[in-house]
PDB file of C-alpha atoms in Angstrom:
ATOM      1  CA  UNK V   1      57.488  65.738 -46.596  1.00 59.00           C
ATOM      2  CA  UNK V   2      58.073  68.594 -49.311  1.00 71.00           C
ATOM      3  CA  UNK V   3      55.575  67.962 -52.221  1.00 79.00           C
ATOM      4  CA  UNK V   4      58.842  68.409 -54.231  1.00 82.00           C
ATOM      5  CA  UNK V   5      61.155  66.079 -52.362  1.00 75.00           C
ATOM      6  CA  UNK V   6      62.504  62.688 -54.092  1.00 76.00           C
ATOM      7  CA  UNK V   7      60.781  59.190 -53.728  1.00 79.00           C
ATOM      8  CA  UNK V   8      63.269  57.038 -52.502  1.00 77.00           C
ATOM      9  CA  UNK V   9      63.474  53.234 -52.035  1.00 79.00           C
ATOM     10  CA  UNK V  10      64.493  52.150 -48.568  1.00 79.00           C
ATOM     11  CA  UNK V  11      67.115  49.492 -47.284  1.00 80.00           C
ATOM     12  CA  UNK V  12      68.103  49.525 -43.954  1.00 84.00           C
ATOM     13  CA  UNK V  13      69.260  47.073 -41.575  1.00 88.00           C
ATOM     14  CA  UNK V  14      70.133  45.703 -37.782  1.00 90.00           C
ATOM     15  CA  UNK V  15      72.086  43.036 -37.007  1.00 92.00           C
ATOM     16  CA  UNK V  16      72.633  42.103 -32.612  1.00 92.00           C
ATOM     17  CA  UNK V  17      74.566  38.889 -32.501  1.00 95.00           C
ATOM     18  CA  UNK V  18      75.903  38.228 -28.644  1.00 95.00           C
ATOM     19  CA  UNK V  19      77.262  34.221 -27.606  1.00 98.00           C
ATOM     20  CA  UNK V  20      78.161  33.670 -23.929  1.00 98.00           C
ATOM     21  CA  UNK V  21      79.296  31.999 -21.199  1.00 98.00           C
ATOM     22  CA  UNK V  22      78.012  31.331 -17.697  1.00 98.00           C
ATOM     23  CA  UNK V  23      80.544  30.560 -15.087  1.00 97.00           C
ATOM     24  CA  UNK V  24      79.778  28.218 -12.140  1.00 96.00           C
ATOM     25  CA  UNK V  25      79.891  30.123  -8.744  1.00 96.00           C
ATOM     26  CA  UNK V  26      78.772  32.418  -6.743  1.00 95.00           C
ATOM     27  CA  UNK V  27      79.591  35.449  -9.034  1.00 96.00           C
ATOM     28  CA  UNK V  28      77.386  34.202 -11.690  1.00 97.00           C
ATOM     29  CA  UNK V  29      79.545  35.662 -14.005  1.00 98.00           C
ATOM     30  CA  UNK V  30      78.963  35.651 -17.941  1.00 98.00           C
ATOM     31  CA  UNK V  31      81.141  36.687 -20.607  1.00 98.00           C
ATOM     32  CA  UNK V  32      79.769  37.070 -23.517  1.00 97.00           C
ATOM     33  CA  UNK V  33      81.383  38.462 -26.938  1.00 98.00           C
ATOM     34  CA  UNK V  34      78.689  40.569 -28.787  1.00 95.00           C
ATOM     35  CA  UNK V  35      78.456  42.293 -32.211  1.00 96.00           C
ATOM     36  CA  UNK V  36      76.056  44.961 -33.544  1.00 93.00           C
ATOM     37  CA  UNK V  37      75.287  46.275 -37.034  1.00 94.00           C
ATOM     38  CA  UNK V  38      73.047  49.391 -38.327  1.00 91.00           C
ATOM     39  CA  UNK V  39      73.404  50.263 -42.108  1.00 91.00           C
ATOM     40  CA  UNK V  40      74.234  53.861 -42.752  1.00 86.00           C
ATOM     41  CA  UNK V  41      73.011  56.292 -45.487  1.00 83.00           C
ATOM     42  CA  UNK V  42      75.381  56.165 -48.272  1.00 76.00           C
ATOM     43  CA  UNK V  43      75.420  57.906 -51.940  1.00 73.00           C
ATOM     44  CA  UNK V  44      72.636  56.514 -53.907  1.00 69.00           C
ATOM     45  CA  UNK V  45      69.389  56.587 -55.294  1.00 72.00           C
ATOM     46  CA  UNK V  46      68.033  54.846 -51.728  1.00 70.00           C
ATOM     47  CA  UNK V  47      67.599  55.533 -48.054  1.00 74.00           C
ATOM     48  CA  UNK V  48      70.007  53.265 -46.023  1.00 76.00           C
ATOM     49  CA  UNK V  49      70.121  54.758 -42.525  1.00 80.00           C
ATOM     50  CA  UNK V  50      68.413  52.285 -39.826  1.00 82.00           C
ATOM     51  CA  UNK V  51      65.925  54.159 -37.467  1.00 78.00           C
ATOM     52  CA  UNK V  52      65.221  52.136 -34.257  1.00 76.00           C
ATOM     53  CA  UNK V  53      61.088  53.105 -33.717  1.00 73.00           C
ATOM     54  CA  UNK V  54      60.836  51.394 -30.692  1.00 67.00           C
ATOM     55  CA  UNK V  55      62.859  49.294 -28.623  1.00 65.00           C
ATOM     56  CA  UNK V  56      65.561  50.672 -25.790  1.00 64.00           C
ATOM     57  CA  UNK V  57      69.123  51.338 -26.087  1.00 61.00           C
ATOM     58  CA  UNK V  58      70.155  50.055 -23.056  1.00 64.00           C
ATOM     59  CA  UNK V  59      70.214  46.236 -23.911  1.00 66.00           C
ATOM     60  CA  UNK V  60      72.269  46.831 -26.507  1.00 66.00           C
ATOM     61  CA  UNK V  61      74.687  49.543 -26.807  1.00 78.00           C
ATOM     62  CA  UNK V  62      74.474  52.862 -23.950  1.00 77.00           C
ATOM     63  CA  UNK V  63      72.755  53.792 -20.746  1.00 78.00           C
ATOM     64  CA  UNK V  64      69.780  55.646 -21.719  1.00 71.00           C
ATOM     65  CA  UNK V  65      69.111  58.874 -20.798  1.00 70.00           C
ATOM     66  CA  UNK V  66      71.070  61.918 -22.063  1.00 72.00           C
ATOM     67  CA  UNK V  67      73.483  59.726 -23.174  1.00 77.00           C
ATOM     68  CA  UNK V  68      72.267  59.657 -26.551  1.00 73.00           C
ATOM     69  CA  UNK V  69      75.699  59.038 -28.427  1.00 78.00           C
ATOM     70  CA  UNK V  70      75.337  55.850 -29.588  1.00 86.00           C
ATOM     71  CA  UNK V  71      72.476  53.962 -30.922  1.00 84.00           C
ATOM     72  CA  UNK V  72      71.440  52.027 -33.369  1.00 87.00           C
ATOM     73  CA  UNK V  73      72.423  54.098 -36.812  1.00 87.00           C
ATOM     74  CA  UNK V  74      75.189  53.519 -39.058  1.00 92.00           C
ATOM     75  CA  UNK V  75      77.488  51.877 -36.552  1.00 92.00           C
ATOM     76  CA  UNK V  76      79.496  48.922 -36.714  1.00 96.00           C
ATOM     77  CA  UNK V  77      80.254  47.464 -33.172  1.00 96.00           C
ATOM     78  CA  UNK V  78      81.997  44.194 -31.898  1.00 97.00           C
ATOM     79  CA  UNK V  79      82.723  43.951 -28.227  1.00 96.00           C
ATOM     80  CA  UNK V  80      83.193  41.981 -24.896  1.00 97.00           C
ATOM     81  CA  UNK V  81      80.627  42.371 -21.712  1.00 97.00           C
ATOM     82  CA  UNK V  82      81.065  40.597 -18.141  1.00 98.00           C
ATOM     83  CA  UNK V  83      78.016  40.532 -15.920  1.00 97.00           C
ATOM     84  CA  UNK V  84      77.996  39.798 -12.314  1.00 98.00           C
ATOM     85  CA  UNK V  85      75.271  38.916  -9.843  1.00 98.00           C
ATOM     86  CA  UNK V  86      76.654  38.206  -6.571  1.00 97.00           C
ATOM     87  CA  UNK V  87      73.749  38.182  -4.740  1.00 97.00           C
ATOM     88  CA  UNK V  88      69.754  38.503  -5.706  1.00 96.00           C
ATOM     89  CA  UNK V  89      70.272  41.956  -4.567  1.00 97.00           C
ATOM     90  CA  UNK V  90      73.751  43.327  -6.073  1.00 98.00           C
ATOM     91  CA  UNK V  91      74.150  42.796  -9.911  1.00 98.00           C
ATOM     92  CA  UNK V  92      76.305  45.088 -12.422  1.00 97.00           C
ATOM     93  CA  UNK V  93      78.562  44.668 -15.433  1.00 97.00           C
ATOM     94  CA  UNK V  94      81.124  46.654 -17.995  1.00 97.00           C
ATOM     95  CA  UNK V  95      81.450  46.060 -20.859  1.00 96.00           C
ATOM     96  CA  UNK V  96      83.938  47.549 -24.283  1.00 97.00           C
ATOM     97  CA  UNK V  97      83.576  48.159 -27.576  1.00 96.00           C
ATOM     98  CA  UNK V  98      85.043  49.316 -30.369  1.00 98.00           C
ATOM     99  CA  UNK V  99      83.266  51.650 -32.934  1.00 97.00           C
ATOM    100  CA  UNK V 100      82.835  52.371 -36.703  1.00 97.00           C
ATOM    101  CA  UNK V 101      80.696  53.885 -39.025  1.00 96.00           C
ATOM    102  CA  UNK V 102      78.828  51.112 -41.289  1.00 93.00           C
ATOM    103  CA  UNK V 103      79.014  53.896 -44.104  1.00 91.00           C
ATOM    104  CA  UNK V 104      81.786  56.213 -44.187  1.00 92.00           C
ATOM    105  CA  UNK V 105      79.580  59.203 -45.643  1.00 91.00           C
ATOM    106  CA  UNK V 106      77.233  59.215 -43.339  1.00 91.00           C
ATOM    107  CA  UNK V 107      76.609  60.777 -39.871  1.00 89.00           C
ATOM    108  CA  UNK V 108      78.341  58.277 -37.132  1.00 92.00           C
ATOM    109  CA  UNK V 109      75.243  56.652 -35.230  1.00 88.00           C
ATOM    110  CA  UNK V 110      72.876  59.414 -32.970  1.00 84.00           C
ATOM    111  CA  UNK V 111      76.348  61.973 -32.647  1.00 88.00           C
ATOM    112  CA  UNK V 112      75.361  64.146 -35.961  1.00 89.00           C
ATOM    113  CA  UNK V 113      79.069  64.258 -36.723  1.00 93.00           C
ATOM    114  CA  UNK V 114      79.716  63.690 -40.169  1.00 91.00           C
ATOM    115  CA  UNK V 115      81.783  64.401 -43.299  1.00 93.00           C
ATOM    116  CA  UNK V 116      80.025  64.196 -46.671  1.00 90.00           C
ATOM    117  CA  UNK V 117      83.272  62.911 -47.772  1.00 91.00           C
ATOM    118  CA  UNK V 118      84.053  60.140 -46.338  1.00 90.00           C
ATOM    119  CA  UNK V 119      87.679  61.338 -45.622  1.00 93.00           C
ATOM    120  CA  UNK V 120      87.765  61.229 -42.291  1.00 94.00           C
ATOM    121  CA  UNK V 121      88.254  57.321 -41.927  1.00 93.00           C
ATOM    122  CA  UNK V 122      85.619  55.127 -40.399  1.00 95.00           C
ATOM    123  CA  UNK V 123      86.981  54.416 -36.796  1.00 97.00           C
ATOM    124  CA  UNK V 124      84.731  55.993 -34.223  1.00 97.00           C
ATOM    125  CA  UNK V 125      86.873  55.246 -31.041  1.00 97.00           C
ATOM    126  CA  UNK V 126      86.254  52.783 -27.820  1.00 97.00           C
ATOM    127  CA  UNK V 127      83.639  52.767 -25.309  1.00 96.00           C
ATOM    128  CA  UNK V 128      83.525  51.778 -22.172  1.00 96.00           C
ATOM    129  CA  UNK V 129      80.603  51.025 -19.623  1.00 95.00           C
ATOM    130  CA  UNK V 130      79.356  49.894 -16.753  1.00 95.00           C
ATOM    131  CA  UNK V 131      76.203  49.748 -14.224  1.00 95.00           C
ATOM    132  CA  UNK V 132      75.609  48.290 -10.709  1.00 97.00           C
ATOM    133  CA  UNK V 133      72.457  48.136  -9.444  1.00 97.00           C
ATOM    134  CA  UNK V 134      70.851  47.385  -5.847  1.00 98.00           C
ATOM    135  CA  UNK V 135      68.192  46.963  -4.312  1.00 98.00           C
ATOM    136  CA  UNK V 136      67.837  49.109  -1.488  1.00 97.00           C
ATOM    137  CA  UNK V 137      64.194  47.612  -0.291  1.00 97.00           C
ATOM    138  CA  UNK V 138      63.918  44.410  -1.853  1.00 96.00           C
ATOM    139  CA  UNK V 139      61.310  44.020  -5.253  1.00 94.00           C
ATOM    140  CA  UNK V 140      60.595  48.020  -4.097  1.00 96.00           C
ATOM    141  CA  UNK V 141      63.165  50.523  -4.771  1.00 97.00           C
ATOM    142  CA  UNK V 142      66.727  49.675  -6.702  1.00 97.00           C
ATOM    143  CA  UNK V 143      69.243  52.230  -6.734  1.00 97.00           C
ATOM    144  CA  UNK V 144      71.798  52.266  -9.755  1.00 95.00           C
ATOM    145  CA  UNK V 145      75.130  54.101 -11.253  1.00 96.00           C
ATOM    146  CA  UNK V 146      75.912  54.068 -14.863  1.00 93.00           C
ATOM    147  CA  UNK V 147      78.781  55.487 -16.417  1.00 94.00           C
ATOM    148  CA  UNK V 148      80.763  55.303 -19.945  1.00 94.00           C
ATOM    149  CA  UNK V 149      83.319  57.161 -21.256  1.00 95.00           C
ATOM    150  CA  UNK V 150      84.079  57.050 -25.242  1.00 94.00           C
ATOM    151  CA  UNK V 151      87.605  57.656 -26.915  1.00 97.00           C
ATOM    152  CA  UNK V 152      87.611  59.033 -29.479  1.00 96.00           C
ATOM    153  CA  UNK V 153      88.847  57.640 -32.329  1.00 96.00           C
ATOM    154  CA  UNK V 154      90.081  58.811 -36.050  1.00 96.00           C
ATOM    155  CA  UNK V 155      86.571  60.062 -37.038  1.00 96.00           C
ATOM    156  CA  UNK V 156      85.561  61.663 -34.317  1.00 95.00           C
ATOM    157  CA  UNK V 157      88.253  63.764 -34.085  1.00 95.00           C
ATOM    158  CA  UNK V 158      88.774  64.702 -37.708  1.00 95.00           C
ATOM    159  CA  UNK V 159      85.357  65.212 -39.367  1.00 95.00           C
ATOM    160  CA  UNK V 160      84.609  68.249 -40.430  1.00 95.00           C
ATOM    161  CA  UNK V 161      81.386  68.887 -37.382  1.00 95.00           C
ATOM    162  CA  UNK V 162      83.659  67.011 -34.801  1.00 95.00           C
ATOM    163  CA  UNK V 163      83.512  68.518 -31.625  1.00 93.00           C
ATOM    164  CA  UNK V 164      86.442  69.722 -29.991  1.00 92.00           C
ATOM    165  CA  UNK V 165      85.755  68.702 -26.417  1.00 91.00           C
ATOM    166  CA  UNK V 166      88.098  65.616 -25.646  1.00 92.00           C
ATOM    167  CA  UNK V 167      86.594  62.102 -24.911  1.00 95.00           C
ATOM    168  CA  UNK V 168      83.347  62.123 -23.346  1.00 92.00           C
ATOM    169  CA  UNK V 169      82.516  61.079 -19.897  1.00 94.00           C
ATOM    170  CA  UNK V 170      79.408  60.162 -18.277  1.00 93.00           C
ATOM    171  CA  UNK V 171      77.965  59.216 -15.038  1.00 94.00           C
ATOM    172  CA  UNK V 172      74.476  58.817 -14.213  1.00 92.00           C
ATOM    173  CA  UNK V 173      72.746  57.642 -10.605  1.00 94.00           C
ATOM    174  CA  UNK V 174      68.928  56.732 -10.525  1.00 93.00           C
ATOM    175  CA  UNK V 175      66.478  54.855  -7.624  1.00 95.00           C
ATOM    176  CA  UNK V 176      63.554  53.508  -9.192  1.00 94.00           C
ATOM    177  CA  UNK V 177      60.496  52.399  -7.642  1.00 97.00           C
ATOM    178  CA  UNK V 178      58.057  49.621  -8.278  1.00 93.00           C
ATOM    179  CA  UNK V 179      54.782  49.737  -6.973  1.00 91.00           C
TER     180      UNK V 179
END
């Protein structure tokens, strides 16, 4: 920190909230309806931007990995999940959501897009995801595909910093071993 640089107080916040159902059968289905909250930075004499120190993103809003665009940061999130688990093998679920910014000034969640502003609206856009997992050799080695795909919404097509690239797209495939 710059021996010059402002003291500032600090109020952030995260909220998960998630209520489900499990169906009877051999899917093992559950829907659940979940909701997430991180306070943005707004204009002020305090610090309002949440900063997850630990923890991991997947349980709660993106596959992990270079898919860094959403976390927990000044995002306002209610959405719908179904998981599946067929067999003690095969398991997998997708699950949507649609997006805002907590604080309309501040960058929208891990993206960096922002507009001082706040004139480019609040609505982020929809994601979409899903994984399915396996396990090749059982308690061994588990092969899985994860993808999402975000559209984009209001803000992150208009602020000033917004990329120009279309929605985004992802797709990941991984085998992890236990020893």
């Amino acid at each position: 920190m710059a021996a010059t640089a402002p003291e500032l107080d600090v109020s952030a916040w995260f909220l998960h909230a998630d209520a489900g159902y499990t169906f009877h059968g051999p899917l093992k289905a559950r829907l659940s309806v979940e909701y997430d909250h991180a306070s943005g930075d707004g204009s002020g004499r305090s610090f309002g931007r949440f900063d997850t120190l630990f923890g991991m993103r997947r349980a709660d809003l993106a596959p992990a990995g270079i898919y860094a665009q959403i976390g927990r940061a000044n995002i306002s999130t209610p959405g719908v999940r179904l998981e599946m688990a067929p067999t003690s093998r095969l398991d997998g679920f997708v699950a949507y959501r649609a997006m805002w910014l907590a604080e309309r000034t501040d960058a929208f969640s891990t993206t960096s897009v922002r507009n001082p502003s706040g004139r480019s609206g609040s609505f982020a856009g929809h994601q979409i995801e899903g994984r399915v997992r396996w396990w090749l050799v059982p308690k061994r080695f588990r092969a899985e595909i994860n993808g999402a795909w975000i559209g984009k919404g209001r803000f992150l097509e208009a602020a000033p910093n917004a990329p120009q690239t279309g929605n985004t797209h992802y797709i990941s495939i991984a085998v992890t071993a236990a020893f």
